[in-house]
Structures are given as C-alpha cells and as structure tokens.
Amino acid sequence: MDEKAPMYGSVPTSYTAVQVTPNPPAAEAARSTVAYLNLAEDLPSASFQEVFPEGFGTTAPEFMSELNYKIYNATRNFFYTFLVVIVGPFAVFGFALFMASMSFMYTYLVAPALNLSFIAMLFFCKFYRAFIRLFFDPCFESLSLTLSNIRATFDIKQTQSQIRTV
C-alpha cells in the first residue's frame, strides 16, 4: 500500500487511537463553571514555570525550587483571598451606596424638577397665544403693510441676443 499525504477533501483510510484520561470531578466542575460564565478566553494562565523560569544553563537545588513554588502559591492565594474577602465587601458596599444615592436623587430631585418644569410649561402655554397676539401681531401687520406696495415684474420673454448657443 502506497503511503501518500492525503489530498485536500480526501477521506483518511486509517485513524490513530487517542487515549483520553478522565478529569477529576473538581476540575470538571471548575471548567464547567468557567465555561458557563464565558470566562475561558478571558482568564490569563500564569504557571509558576512561566513566571519564574530557571536561567539558561543553570539548575537550582530541588528544595529551593519547591520552596519557591510554595511561596508563589501561598502569595497568590493570599492576594486572591485578600481581594475577595477584604476588598470585595467594601467595593460591593460602595457600589450599592452609589446606586442607592443615584436612585434617591432621581426620586427626590430629578423627577420633581421634571414635573415642575412640565407644570411651568403648561402655565406658559396657556398665555403663549395671547402673548404672540399682543406683541408680535402688530409687528407682522406693519411689516406686511410696508412690503405690500412693492411691485415686481419679471420679463420672461428672451430676445435673440440673450440666448446663447453652445
């Protein structure tokens, strides 16, 4: 049998078996939660080896690598816990206080001001027509009487000298 590279669109004749190891239940639950929250692409992955690579051509003693790894994990877990347990409630309380103050200001400041402006507009609209009649009608009438004696004539006939040929 001739082993050639498969061509585009061709069906392979043999398959390679891949052994799949099952995930532990806790890791599977964490993955499903992350997938549910759609954070799988957004979470940066930083392993200890990526953050603290060994220098080229050097090797550290085994106990030092383990100690650095334990310090790295303890520090990372401490800061995550600190942010979630200590800073988190203050951030939530501050956000809740901000939203409550916005709701209070809208209810007791903005909405009454809008209603008062609508009442003022209704009051003004009742006298708007009388105001226009009283102050602007004389101006419009005198302007129309002034311009009414203007006569304009337009000569539509064109003479032969006015017509241009191209």
XYZ file of N, CA and C in Angstrom:
498
model
N 0.849 -1.178 0.000
C 0.000 0.000 0.000
C 0.889 1.234 0.000
N 0.542 2.163 -0.825
C 1.329 3.368 -1.006
C 0.913 4.407 0.038
N 1.836 4.869 0.905
C 1.532 5.870 1.927
C 1.839 7.251 1.371
N 0.815 7.969 0.981
C 0.972 9.326 0.469
C 0.271 10.280 1.437
N 0.637 11.518 1.347
C -0.056 12.539 2.140
C -1.470 12.686 1.606
N -2.469 12.790 2.479
C -3.846 12.901 1.989
C -4.047 14.214 1.248
N -4.822 14.141 0.212
C -5.135 15.333 -0.566
C -6.276 16.083 0.101
N -6.412 17.324 -0.256
C -7.478 18.142 0.304
C -8.825 17.552 -0.090
N -9.681 17.336 0.885
C -11.011 16.818 0.616
C -11.066 15.305 0.596
N -9.926 14.610 0.737
C -9.962 13.155 0.707
C -10.262 12.617 2.106
N -10.745 11.395 2.171
C -11.081 10.751 3.429
C -9.906 9.886 3.847
N -9.381 10.037 5.094
C -8.262 9.193 5.510
C -8.713 7.739 5.645
N -7.787 6.833 5.379
C -8.139 5.411 5.439
C -7.834 4.811 6.792
N -6.948 5.416 7.592
C -6.636 4.867 8.906
C -6.713 5.977 9.954
N -7.063 5.591 11.171
C -7.183 6.543 12.267
C -6.248 6.119 13.384
N -5.727 7.092 14.110
C -4.864 6.821 15.252
C -5.707 6.898 16.516
N -5.587 5.903 17.364
C -6.352 5.886 18.616
C -5.703 6.824 19.617
N -6.511 7.621 20.283
C -6.039 8.559 21.293
C -6.654 8.154 22.620
N -5.808 8.025 23.637
C -6.318 7.652 24.949
C -6.671 8.920 25.706
N -7.894 8.985 26.177
C -8.375 10.160 26.905
C -8.461 9.799 28.373
N -7.809 10.615 29.196
C -7.880 10.369 30.637
C -9.021 11.187 31.204
N -9.812 10.615 32.095
C -10.929 11.377 32.665
C -10.434 12.462 33.603
N -11.158 13.574 33.636
C -10.807 14.689 34.512
C -11.349 14.426 35.909
N -10.646 14.888 36.936
C -11.199 14.771 38.283
C -12.481 15.599 38.397
N -13.400 15.219 39.289
C -14.688 15.925 39.373
C -14.554 17.406 39.719
N -13.620 17.770 40.600
C -13.478 19.175 40.990
C -12.998 20.012 39.812
N -12.036 19.480 39.065
C -11.528 20.218 37.899
C -12.608 20.348 36.840
N -13.411 19.298 36.664
C -14.502 19.353 35.680
C -15.554 20.381 36.092
N -15.855 20.455 37.380
C -16.826 21.440 37.870
C -16.305 22.853 37.664
N -15.013 23.049 37.921
C -14.431 24.377 37.728
C -14.459 24.757 36.251
N -14.130 23.797 35.366
C -14.161 24.085 33.939
C -15.569 24.403 33.464
N -16.554 23.668 33.968
C -17.926 23.936 33.530
C -18.407 25.284 34.050
N -17.982 25.673 35.259
C -18.362 26.986 35.787
C -17.736 28.093 34.959
N -16.464 27.934 34.633
C -15.778 28.940 33.815
C -16.410 28.996 32.435
N -16.743 27.848 31.864
C -17.374 27.836 30.546
C -18.767 28.453 30.623
N -19.472 28.217 31.733
C -20.797 28.802 31.895
C -20.722 30.316 31.981
N -19.730 30.829 32.679
C -19.572 32.272 32.811
C -18.896 32.893 31.596
N -18.490 32.060 30.645
C -17.834 32.501 29.423
C -16.543 33.257 29.724
N -15.797 32.755 30.695
C -14.536 33.389 31.063
C -13.330 32.589 30.593
N -13.557 31.534 29.840
C -12.454 30.650 29.466
C -11.385 31.398 28.670
N -11.784 32.302 27.778
C -10.801 33.022 26.971
C -10.209 34.204 27.724
N -10.945 34.731 28.707
C -10.517 35.951 29.371
C -9.522 35.711 30.499
N -9.506 34.491 31.071
C -8.630 34.234 32.200
C -7.192 34.024 31.726
N -6.273 34.821 32.257
C -4.877 34.584 31.890
C -4.352 33.384 32.671
N -3.560 32.568 32.032
C -2.962 31.428 32.723
C -1.494 31.747 32.952
N -1.101 31.742 34.194
C 0.288 32.008 34.546
C 0.740 30.928 35.509
N 1.496 30.005 35.000
C 2.018 28.949 35.861
C 3.313 29.429 36.497
N 3.746 28.686 37.493
C 4.978 29.040 38.196
C 6.169 29.016 37.251
N 6.202 28.031 36.354
C 7.329 27.912 35.434
C 7.375 29.072 34.445
N 6.200 29.632 34.085
C 6.178 30.770 33.156
C 6.605 32.058 33.850
N 6.218 32.194 35.123
C 6.532 33.425 35.841
C 7.991 33.457 36.277
N 8.471 32.326 36.786
C 9.858 32.252 37.278
C 10.617 31.144 36.549
N 11.010 31.380 35.319
C 11.777 30.339 34.621
C 13.205 30.288 35.163
N 13.779 29.113 35.097
C 15.182 28.993 35.503
C 16.058 29.605 34.434
N 17.170 30.135 34.867
C 18.100 30.744 33.939
C 18.676 29.720 32.975
N 19.085 30.176 31.837
C 19.630 29.283 30.815
C 20.974 28.723 31.294
N 21.055 27.426 31.316
C 22.310 26.789 31.697
C 22.499 26.627 33.189
N 21.502 26.981 33.996
C 21.634 26.830 35.445
C 20.528 25.931 35.953
N 20.790 25.261 37.040
C 19.773 24.442 37.702
C 19.832 24.745 39.191
N 18.667 24.954 39.783
C 18.599 25.240 41.205
C 18.448 23.926 41.967
N 18.824 23.922 43.229
C 18.590 22.716 44.029
C 17.094 22.424 44.116
N 16.761 21.161 44.295
C 15.356 20.738 44.283
C 14.552 21.390 45.407
N 15.136 21.478 46.611
C 14.391 22.061 47.732
C 14.115 23.547 47.496
N 15.015 24.243 46.789
C 14.813 25.670 46.517
C 13.682 25.866 45.510
N 13.600 25.013 44.510
C 12.504 25.095 43.543
C 11.170 24.829 44.222
N 11.134 23.822 45.115
C 9.894 23.528 45.844
C 9.511 24.669 46.764
N 10.501 25.257 47.440
C 10.225 26.375 48.347
C 9.698 27.578 47.568
N 10.311 27.893 46.433
C 9.831 29.000 45.604
C 8.419 28.741 45.101
N 8.142 27.486 44.735
C 6.804 27.132 44.261
C 5.770 27.296 45.372
N 6.115 26.882 46.598
C 5.187 27.026 47.737
C 4.963 28.507 48.071
N 6.026 29.301 48.027
C 5.896 30.743 48.302
C 5.030 31.404 47.237
N 5.241 31.027 45.986
C 4.456 31.585 44.887
C 2.973 31.261 45.071
N 2.644 30.005 45.328
C 1.233 29.622 45.508
C 0.614 30.271 46.728
N 1.366 30.334 47.852
C 0.830 30.944 49.070
C 0.565 32.437 48.856
N 1.484 33.117 48.191
C 1.312 34.552 47.937
C 0.129 34.798 47.006
N 0.029 34.003 45.953
C -1.083 34.155 45.018
C -2.420 33.890 45.710
N -2.501 32.830 46.482
C -3.743 32.521 47.197
C -4.079 33.580 48.237
N -3.036 34.130 48.918
C -3.273 35.170 49.897
C -3.875 36.413 49.239
N -3.318 36.827 48.099
C -3.833 38.032 47.450
C -5.224 37.816 46.868
N -5.501 36.649 46.321
C -6.859 36.363 45.857
C -7.831 36.404 47.020
N -7.458 35.783 48.145
C -8.322 35.784 49.330
C -8.488 37.198 49.867
N -7.402 37.954 49.904
C -7.468 39.327 50.390
C -8.415 40.164 49.536
N -8.309 40.041 48.215
C -9.165 40.820 47.327
C -10.621 40.405 47.449
N -10.870 39.119 47.590
C -12.250 38.643 47.636
C -12.881 38.902 49.005
N -12.149 38.634 50.077
C -12.742 38.694 51.417
C -12.674 40.102 52.008
N -11.585 40.808 51.826
C -11.415 42.118 52.467
C -11.860 43.254 51.552
N -11.347 43.320 50.350
C -11.635 44.433 49.444
C -13.010 44.272 48.805
N -13.409 43.037 48.526
C -14.680 42.771 47.851
C -15.896 43.365 48.533
N -16.095 43.111 49.839
C -17.271 43.694 50.502
C -17.286 45.220 50.480
N -16.120 45.849 50.630
C -16.089 47.318 50.571
C -16.446 47.823 49.179
N -15.970 47.119 48.155
C -16.312 47.512 46.788
C -17.802 47.331 46.539
N -18.355 46.227 47.007
C -19.794 45.989 46.839
C -20.599 47.021 47.616
N -20.182 47.315 48.841
C -20.897 48.309 49.639
C -20.814 49.692 48.985
N -19.644 50.040 48.454
C -19.505 51.339 47.785
C -20.376 51.419 46.541
N -20.426 50.351 45.748
C -21.269 50.338 44.560
C -22.742 50.424 44.949
N -23.146 49.693 45.995
C -24.538 49.742 46.451
C -24.892 51.133 46.963
N -23.977 51.764 47.682
C -24.222 53.123 48.179
C -24.353 54.114 47.026
N -23.519 53.962 46.021
C -23.592 54.828 44.845
C -24.932 54.668 44.122
N -25.343 53.412 43.896
C -26.611 53.166 43.206
C -27.798 53.653 44.030
N -27.729 53.473 45.343
C -28.812 53.950 46.202
C -28.898 55.474 46.181
N -27.757 56.150 46.180
C -27.786 57.620 46.132
C -28.301 58.106 44.778
N -27.946 57.405 43.693
C -28.485 57.779 42.383
C -30.006 57.595 42.345
N -30.483 56.512 42.913
C -31.926 56.270 42.956
C -32.622 57.329 43.810
N -32.025 57.655 44.950
C -32.598 58.680 45.824
C -32.646 60.030 45.118
N -31.543 60.395 44.459
C -31.510 61.693 43.779
C -32.515 61.743 42.645
N -32.690 60.643 41.907
C -33.677 60.657 40.845
C -35.082 60.783 41.416
N -35.352 60.036 42.484
C -36.702 60.029 43.048
C -37.061 61.370 43.666
N -36.143 61.988 44.400
C -36.479 63.190 45.162
C -35.932 64.488 44.573
N -35.108 64.437 43.539
C -34.599 65.675 42.939
C -34.952 65.795 41.453
N -34.635 64.793 40.679
C -34.798 64.898 39.228
C -36.263 64.813 38.831
N -36.970 63.813 39.333
C -38.379 63.643 38.947
C -39.233 64.848 39.360
N -39.103 65.384 40.587
C -39.883 66.591 40.902
C -39.494 67.792 40.042
N -38.217 67.935 39.712
C -37.806 69.048 38.859
C -38.422 68.910 37.469
N -38.458 67.690 36.927
C -39.095 67.485 35.625
C -40.589 67.791 35.691
N -41.247 67.314 36.734
C -42.684 67.588 36.873
C -42.944 69.083 37.030
N -42.105 69.783 37.789
C -42.267 71.227 37.963
C -42.064 71.956 36.630
N -41.098 71.491 35.832
C -40.902 72.134 34.536
C -42.089 71.881 33.606
N -42.706 70.696 33.667
C -43.898 70.435 32.860
C -45.063 71.312 33.301
N -45.206 71.505 34.597
C -46.272 72.391 35.101
C -46.021 73.816 34.633
N -44.761 74.252 34.683
C -44.433 75.600 34.216
C -44.710 75.740 32.722
N -44.433 74.705 31.944
C -44.720 74.758 30.504
C -46.218 74.832 30.245
N -47.008 74.096 31.008
C -48.460 74.174 30.846
C -48.967 75.584 31.156
N -48.440 76.179 32.209
C -48.821 77.541 32.565
C -48.428 78.517 31.452
N -47.210 78.357 30.918
C -46.739 79.241 29.866
C -47.543 79.044 28.586
N -47.920 77.806 28.264
C -48.660 77.535 27.029
C -50.051 78.158 27.041
N -50.633 78.333 28.221
C -51.947 78.970 28.301
C -51.880 80.436 27.866
N -50.758 81.093 28.150
C -50.624 82.505 27.818
C -49.783 82.745 26.565
N -49.323 81.696 25.931
C -48.462 81.835 24.763
C -49.192 82.496 23.601
N -50.411 82.045 23.297
C -51.162 82.590 22.174
C -51.488 84.085 22.403
N -51.884 84.413 23.621
C -52.177 85.823 23.915
C -50.908 86.670 23.821
N -49.802 86.142 24.283
C -48.535 86.866 24.207
C -48.150 87.141 22.753
N -48.282 86.147 21.872
C -47.947 86.314 20.451
C -48.887 87.346 19.822
N -50.180 87.219 20.111
C -51.158 88.169 19.551
C -50.869 89.586 20.009
N -50.550 89.741 21.273
C -50.378 91.087 21.842
C -49.109 91.758 21.342
N -47.989 91.031 21.285
C -46.720 91.683 20.992
C -46.250 91.529 19.548
N -46.517 90.400 18.921
C -45.947 90.178 17.598
C -46.913 90.442 16.450
N -48.207 90.336 16.667
C -49.147 90.621 15.578
C -49.025 92.050 15.042
N -48.875 93.066 15.891
C -48.673 94.408 15.311
C -47.403 94.506 14.461
N -46.352 93.815 14.881
C -45.100 93.842 14.092
C -45.314 93.162 12.745
N -45.975 92.002 12.744
C -46.229 91.300 11.493
C -47.136 92.115 10.577
N -48.149 92.760 11.162
C -49.091 93.531 10.352
C -48.410 94.746 9.733
N -47.599 95.459 10.513
C -46.927 96.632 9.958
C -45.885 96.227 8.914
N -45.214 95.122 9.124
C -44.253 94.657 8.139
C -44.961 94.261 6.847
N -46.095 93.609 6.942
C -46.820 93.232 5.728
C -47.383 94.449 5.005
N -47.842 95.469 5.733
C -48.327 96.697 5.084
C -47.180 97.444 4.428
N -46.009 97.411 5.035
C -44.861 98.090 4.450
C -44.429 97.419 3.150
N -44.439 96.112 3.144
C -43.983 95.383 1.967
C -45.082 95.144 0.948
N -46.317 95.534 1.238
C -47.409 95.231 0.314
C -47.420 96.137 -0.920
N -46.809 97.305 -0.879
C -46.813 98.218 -2.019
C -45.658 97.950 -2.984
N -44.854 96.957 -2.733
C -43.753 96.634 -3.642
C -44.309 95.822 -4.790
N -44.028 96.325 -6.008
C -44.487 95.620 -7.200
C -43.243 95.175 -7.974
N -43.255 93.942 -8.405
C -42.139 93.426 -9.186
C -42.693 92.782 -10.440
N -42.034 93.030 -11.552
C -42.436 92.387 -12.813
C -41.255 91.600 -13.332
N -41.530 90.482 -13.871
C -40.493 89.611 -14.421
C -40.766 89.427 -15.899
N -39.756 89.755 -16.702
C -39.890 89.604 -18.142
C -39.405 88.212 -18.522
N -40.303 87.381 -18.939
C -39.969 86.013 -19.268
C -39.533 85.879 -20.715
N -39.930 86.838 -21.550
C -39.559 86.759 -22.959
C -38.072 87.037 -23.102
N -37.414 86.240 -23.892
C -35.998 86.432 -24.135
C -35.801 86.868 -25.592
N -34.923 87.792 -25.753
C -34.623 88.233 -27.107
C -33.565 87.330 -27.700
N -33.362 87.483 -28.979
C -32.417 86.619 -29.689
C -30.976 86.858 -29.187
N -30.653 88.074 -28.745
C -29.292 88.369 -28.290
C -29.027 87.757 -26.903
N -30.074 87.505 -26.129
C -29.890 86.940 -24.798
C -29.708 85.440 -24.830
N -30.096 84.770 -25.883
C -29.990 83.328 -25.978
C -28.606 82.995 -26.498
N -27.886 82.186 -25.761
C -26.519 81.788 -26.164
C -26.577 80.396 -26.758
N -25.743 80.214 -27.727
C -25.633 78.893 -28.308
C -24.284 78.318 -27.888
N -24.288 77.049 -27.675
C -23.057 76.415 -27.232
C -22.375 75.729 -28.387
